[in-house]
Amino acid sequence: MTEPLIIGAMVRTLGAYPSGWRHPGAHRDPAGDAAVLRRIAELGEEAGLDYLFFGDWLATGPDLEFRDPYLLARIDPLSAVLFLAGVTSRIGLIATVNTTYADPYATARALASLDVLTGGRAGVNLVTGVEPRAAGNHGRDAHADNENRYDRAEEFVTALDRLWDSWSADAWIADADRGVLIDPDGLREAGVEGAHVRVTGPLNVARPPQGRLPIVHAGTSPRSRALAATEADLALIAAPSLADAVATRTGLRLLAAEAGRSPEAVRVIAPVLPVVGETDAEAQAIVARLLSLVPLAEEHQRSRPAFPVNRSVTALADALGVAADDPLRSAAFDAPVTAAEAERLGEEGAALIERLARIAGLEISGSARGTSLTWRHLVAAHAVPGAFVVGSAASVADHFETWRDAGAADGFNVLSAFQPAQFEAFTRLAAPELRRRGLLGREGSTLRERLSVTPRVGSSRLVSSGVDA
Ligand SMILES: Cc1cc2nc3c(=O)[nH]c(=O)nc-3n(C[C@H](O)[C@H](O)[C@H](O)COP(=O)(O)O)c2cc1C
């Protein structure tokens, strides 16, 4: 029998879809994040998910309100996992750390502490970041370029591994009778002397139960791929389609083999946004509602110049190549799209309508069944990325199974359009079906055991003197 997939929750308390927070009943007040985080943790643990995952973004600004509202204000990831450490007992806890700005010693220390406190359930997602405003928040003139960021990230991983190796497994003796607390020979310096990272060590936290903690890496550039293939246990990829995911996973496994690792050493995780209902129709109605709640630029551009330019009727009209005087450009957002108007939209328009019919059950006006498609639905579907998988438990499980069988992913990071109702629906409806099909339900008391990733042997690109990794 094939092993279950790796399945974790990518936690965004404000919901992962831009209009999710507007959905009736959705959590939308950050002051209540503690209760929602607890609820998500409880649900994830009960459902047998492998981990809770927290992304990060080191700046904010009013432009994010309409682009990615969940980035506006949220609990920082290390605080979130430490908070949840005390209210969970089995599930893994993965926090994102930005290697461009974080301090390696402080990072190794916080994560080793989390690992000790949770009995080995800690993991870290290392990113190098793309948000230029992060520079100003950290006393830098500019955000470093891709090459420099990844040069530092590589040294950062070496530093983490060295620091987590500070204490050999038997260095803590604690023999009260003899009065011997430690074996000084078991305490090692890190001795990292890189171009970007310098750290002496040893680490002033006991050896983490997992030793070297599982490392996740999320990125898209060639340098990101190289880092994932050589250093990461899990590679979190952008996966716009099954074919893209297959190609990315194949490439990563090849790179891992070239770096002397087993291709299986790097597990590829794709993000997915399941919109789950008791029936396919119920789930489609949720998506239709989410699409209808996406604000459009034309409604806000006078008051909010920072509105994302792609969220507009004009952008849709341009993308579909309709003429300057086409009535689409002056259409009322919430007017239904008629069959005659749909005809003008060409091949791309037809593909968009077909996609909407599939995910939201929306039909062009005048057809016998279904709810009418509006221009707002079309603009939202075109502009707002949504790795939607829509339907009942069986439809969601079919998607997971299809991707697994095609070699597109070893697991999924599950996003929820709004919280906590959609995560509840996923855990109540989809998780039991995934379990029944053997797609969910990994074993292991530490995160490393659950992920069945072998301990990393360590960086080949050592940047220091004196110490063997
Ligand atoms: C699925 C996925 C999740 C990501 N999550 C984060 C995140 O939480 N914080 C962050 O700063 N960057 C995140 N990134 C961005 C990457 O770290 C990266 O900066 C971006 O994809 C640009 O690619 P590059 O780093 O390869 O240049 C994520 C990327 C992917 C593919």
PDB file of C-alpha atoms in Angstrom, residues 98-234:
ATOM      1  CA  ASN A  98      12.805  35.141   6.457  1.00  0.00           C
ATOM      2  CA  THR A  99      16.529  34.429   6.112  1.00  0.00           C
ATOM      3  CA  THR A 100      17.231  37.847   4.587  1.00  0.00           C
ATOM      4  CA  TYR A 101      16.424  39.632   7.844  1.00  0.00           C
ATOM      5  CA  ALA A 102      16.396  37.066  10.642  1.00  0.00           C
ATOM      6  CA  ASP A 103      19.327  36.470  12.944  1.00  0.00           C
ATOM      7  CA  PRO A 104      20.480  32.835  12.699  1.00  0.00           C
ATOM      8  CA  TYR A 105      21.365  32.439  16.379  1.00  0.00           C
ATOM      9  CA  ALA A 106      18.048  33.874  17.580  1.00  0.00           C
ATOM     10  CA  THR A 107      16.213  31.723  15.010  1.00  0.00           C
ATOM     11  CA  ALA A 108      18.020  28.509  15.966  1.00  0.00           C
ATOM     12  CA  ARG A 109      17.360  29.274  19.618  1.00  0.00           C
ATOM     13  CA  ALA A 110      13.629  30.003  19.241  1.00  0.00           C
ATOM     14  CA  LEU A 111      13.069  26.905  17.113  1.00  0.00           C
ATOM     15  CA  ALA A 112      15.154  24.612  19.322  1.00  0.00           C
ATOM     16  CA  SER A 113      13.130  25.906  22.281  1.00  0.00           C
ATOM     17  CA  LEU A 114       9.889  25.120  20.432  1.00  0.00           C
ATOM     18  CA  ASP A 115      11.198  21.646  19.633  1.00  0.00           C
ATOM     19  CA  VAL A 116      12.117  20.955  23.259  1.00  0.00           C
ATOM     20  CA  LEU A 117       8.793  22.327  24.517  1.00  0.00           C
ATOM     21  CA  THR A 118       6.752  20.238  22.066  1.00  0.00           C
ATOM     22  CA  GLY A 119       8.734  16.999  22.257  1.00  0.00           C
ATOM     23  CA  GLY A 120       9.950  17.307  18.653  1.00  0.00           C
ATOM     24  CA  ARG A 121       7.057  18.846  16.741  1.00  0.00           C
ATOM     25  CA  ALA A 122       8.820  21.947  15.374  1.00  0.00           C
ATOM     26  CA  GLY A 123       9.689  22.757  11.781  1.00  0.00           C
ATOM     27  CA  VAL A 124      10.738  25.881   9.910  1.00  0.00           C
ATOM     28  CA  ASN A 125       9.855  27.289   6.491  1.00  0.00           C
ATOM     29  CA  LEU A 126      12.761  29.351   5.197  1.00  0.00           C
ATOM     30  CA  VAL A 127      11.981  32.090   2.688  1.00  0.00           C
ATOM     31  CA  THR A 128      14.117  34.896   1.328  1.00  0.00           C
ATOM     32  CA  GLY A 129      11.179  37.258   0.759  1.00  0.00           C
ATOM     33  CA  VAL A 130      10.159  39.486  -2.126  1.00  0.00           C
ATOM     34  CA  GLU A 131       8.561  42.411  -0.280  1.00  0.00           C
ATOM     35  CA  PRO A 132      10.777  45.495  -0.809  1.00  0.00           C
ATOM     36  CA  ARG A 133       9.210  47.348   2.149  1.00  0.00           C
ATOM     37  CA  ALA A 134      10.751  44.775   4.492  1.00  0.00           C
ATOM     38  CA  ALA A 135      14.115  46.509   3.994  1.00  0.00           C
ATOM     39  CA  GLY A 136      12.961  49.751   5.608  1.00  0.00           C
ATOM     40  CA  ASN A 137      11.569  47.855   8.559  1.00  0.00           C
ATOM     41  CA  HIS A 138      14.965  46.314   9.242  1.00  0.00           C
ATOM     42  CA  GLY A 139      17.302  49.235   8.829  1.00  0.00           C
ATOM     43  CA  ARG A 140      18.376  48.414   5.274  1.00  0.00           C
ATOM     44  CA  ASP A 141      18.476  50.762   2.311  1.00  0.00           C
ATOM     45  CA  ALA A 142      17.109  48.200  -0.131  1.00  0.00           C
ATOM     46  CA  HIS A 143      15.884  44.635  -0.379  1.00  0.00           C
ATOM     47  CA  ALA A 144      18.803  42.427  -1.461  1.00  0.00           C
ATOM     48  CA  ASP A 145      18.756  40.882  -4.937  1.00  0.00           C
ATOM     49  CA  ASN A 146      17.990  37.216  -5.587  1.00  0.00           C
ATOM     50  CA  GLU A 147      21.655  36.106  -5.708  1.00  0.00           C
ATOM     51  CA  ASN A 148      22.595  37.791  -2.449  1.00  0.00           C
ATOM     52  CA  ARG A 149      19.456  36.608  -0.702  1.00  0.00           C
ATOM     53  CA  TYR A 150      20.108  32.998  -1.625  1.00  0.00           C
ATOM     54  CA  ASP A 151      23.835  33.212  -0.826  1.00  0.00           C
ATOM     55  CA  ARG A 152      22.801  34.282   2.663  1.00  0.00           C
ATOM     56  CA  ALA A 153      20.033  31.660   2.867  1.00  0.00           C
ATOM     57  CA  GLU A 154      22.538  28.876   2.163  1.00  0.00           C
ATOM     58  CA  GLU A 155      24.843  30.086   4.923  1.00  0.00           C
ATOM     59  CA  PHE A 156      21.817  30.496   7.187  1.00  0.00           C
ATOM     60  CA  VAL A 157      20.915  26.800   6.831  1.00  0.00           C
ATOM     61  CA  THR A 158      24.471  25.798   7.642  1.00  0.00           C
ATOM     62  CA  ALA A 159      24.362  27.981  10.751  1.00  0.00           C
ATOM     63  CA  LEU A 160      21.056  26.481  11.893  1.00  0.00           C
ATOM     64  CA  ASP A 161      22.336  22.940  11.466  1.00  0.00           C
ATOM     65  CA  ARG A 162      25.584  23.692  13.271  1.00  0.00           C
ATOM     66  CA  LEU A 163      23.775  25.383  16.146  1.00  0.00           C
ATOM     67  CA  TRP A 164      21.261  22.539  16.482  1.00  0.00           C
ATOM     68  CA  ASP A 165      24.244  20.193  16.580  1.00  0.00           C
ATOM     69  CA  SER A 166      25.834  22.170  19.439  1.00  0.00           C
ATOM     70  CA  TRP A 167      25.031  19.499  21.987  1.00  0.00           C
ATOM     71  CA  SER A 168      25.885  15.894  21.186  1.00  0.00           C
ATOM     72  CA  ALA A 169      23.128  13.451  22.098  1.00  0.00           C
ATOM     73  CA  ASP A 170      24.883  12.316  25.288  1.00  0.00           C
ATOM     74  CA  ALA A 171      26.438  15.617  26.388  1.00  0.00           C
ATOM     75  CA  TRP A 172      23.813  16.302  29.069  1.00  0.00           C
ATOM     76  CA  ILE A 173      24.795  13.878  31.854  1.00  0.00           C
ATOM     77  CA  ALA A 174      22.901  15.222  34.890  1.00  0.00           C
ATOM     78  CA  ASP A 175      24.462  12.738  37.307  1.00  0.00           C
ATOM     79  CA  ALA A 176      23.407  14.189  40.648  1.00  0.00           C
ATOM     80  CA  ASP A 177      25.429  11.664  42.699  1.00  0.00           C
ATOM     81  CA  ARG A 178      28.700  12.433  40.947  1.00  0.00           C
ATOM     82  CA  GLY A 179      27.846  16.107  40.563  1.00  0.00           C
ATOM     83  CA  VAL A 180      28.481  15.979  36.816  1.00  0.00           C
ATOM     84  CA  LEU A 181      26.001  17.974  34.759  1.00  0.00           C
ATOM     85  CA  ILE A 182      27.530  17.956  31.272  1.00  0.00           C
ATOM     86  CA  ASP A 183      30.292  16.399  29.242  1.00  0.00           C
ATOM     87  CA  PRO A 184      32.235  19.440  28.041  1.00  0.00           C
ATOM     88  CA  ASP A 185      33.537  17.466  25.041  1.00  0.00           C
ATOM     89  CA  GLY A 186      29.947  17.071  23.842  1.00  0.00           C
ATOM     90  CA  LEU A 187      29.452  20.793  23.468  1.00  0.00           C
ATOM     91  CA  ARG A 188      30.585  22.097  20.060  1.00  0.00           C
ATOM     92  CA  GLU A 189      31.034  25.496  18.592  1.00  0.00           C
ATOM     93  CA  ALA A 190      29.269  26.387  15.343  1.00  0.00           C
ATOM     94  CA  GLY A 191      32.209  28.295  13.885  1.00  0.00           C
ATOM     95  CA  VAL A 192      30.381  29.700  10.864  1.00  0.00           C
ATOM     96  CA  GLU A 193      32.451  32.333   9.091  1.00  0.00           C
ATOM     97  CA  GLY A 194      30.593  33.119   5.903  1.00  0.00           C
ATOM     98  CA  ALA A 195      30.312  36.184   3.710  1.00  0.00           C
ATOM     99  CA  HIS A 196      26.810  36.821   5.084  1.00  0.00           C
ATOM    100  CA  VAL A 197      26.508  34.814   8.284  1.00  0.00           C
ATOM    101  CA  ARG A 198      28.966  34.637  11.145  1.00  0.00           C
ATOM    102  CA  VAL A 199      28.101  32.832  14.325  1.00  0.00           C
ATOM    103  CA  THR A 200      30.274  31.238  16.965  1.00  0.00           C
ATOM    104  CA  GLY A 201      27.931  29.110  19.096  1.00  0.00           C
ATOM    105  CA  PRO A 202      27.374  26.805  20.881  1.00  0.00           C
ATOM    106  CA  LEU A 203      23.601  27.178  21.274  1.00  0.00           C
ATOM    107  CA  ASN A 204      22.291  27.869  24.773  1.00  0.00           C
ATOM    108  CA  VAL A 205      19.296  25.540  24.407  1.00  0.00           C
ATOM    109  CA  ALA A 206      19.450  21.794  25.005  1.00  0.00           C
ATOM    110  CA  ARG A 207      19.700  19.525  21.968  1.00  0.00           C
ATOM    111  CA  PRO A 208      16.349  19.600  20.153  1.00  0.00           C
ATOM    112  CA  PRO A 209      14.611  16.182  20.235  1.00  0.00           C
ATOM    113  CA  GLN A 210      14.702  16.149  16.431  1.00  0.00           C
ATOM    114  CA  GLY A 211      18.337  17.276  16.241  1.00  0.00           C
ATOM    115  CA  ARG A 212      18.263  19.121  12.950  1.00  0.00           C
ATOM    116  CA  LEU A 213      14.694  20.319  12.571  1.00  0.00           C
ATOM    117  CA  PRO A 214      12.758  19.620   9.357  1.00  0.00           C
ATOM    118  CA  ILE A 215      13.291  22.449   6.895  1.00  0.00           C
ATOM    119  CA  VAL A 216      10.698  23.629   4.396  1.00  0.00           C
ATOM    120  CA  HIS A 217      11.585  26.018   1.601  1.00  0.00           C
ATOM    121  CA  ALA A 218       9.117  28.046  -0.473  1.00  0.00           C
ATOM    122  CA  GLY A 219      10.188  29.869  -3.609  1.00  0.00           C
ATOM    123  CA  THR A 220      10.144  29.819  -7.379  1.00  0.00           C
ATOM    124  CA  SER A 221      13.468  31.039  -8.847  1.00  0.00           C
ATOM    125  CA  PRO A 222      16.301  28.737 -10.019  1.00  0.00           C
ATOM    126  CA  ARG A 223      18.287  29.585  -6.853  1.00  0.00           C
ATOM    127  CA  SER A 224      15.243  28.680  -4.792  1.00  0.00           C
ATOM    128  CA  ARG A 225      14.976  25.315  -6.555  1.00  0.00           C
ATOM    129  CA  ALA A 226      18.661  24.647  -5.892  1.00  0.00           C
ATOM    130  CA  LEU A 227      18.278  25.467  -2.203  1.00  0.00           C
ATOM    131  CA  ALA A 228      15.201  23.248  -1.878  1.00  0.00           C
ATOM    132  CA  ALA A 229      16.874  20.374  -3.693  1.00  0.00           C
ATOM    133  CA  THR A 230      20.041  20.475  -1.610  1.00  0.00           C
ATOM    134  CA  GLU A 231      18.823  21.521   1.837  1.00  0.00           C
ATOM    135  CA  ALA A 232      15.070  21.215   2.302  1.00  0.00           C
ATOM    136  CA  ASP A 233      13.024  18.300   3.555  1.00  0.00           C
ATOM    137  CA  LEU A 234       9.846  19.770   2.092  1.00  0.00           C
TER     138      LEU A 234
END
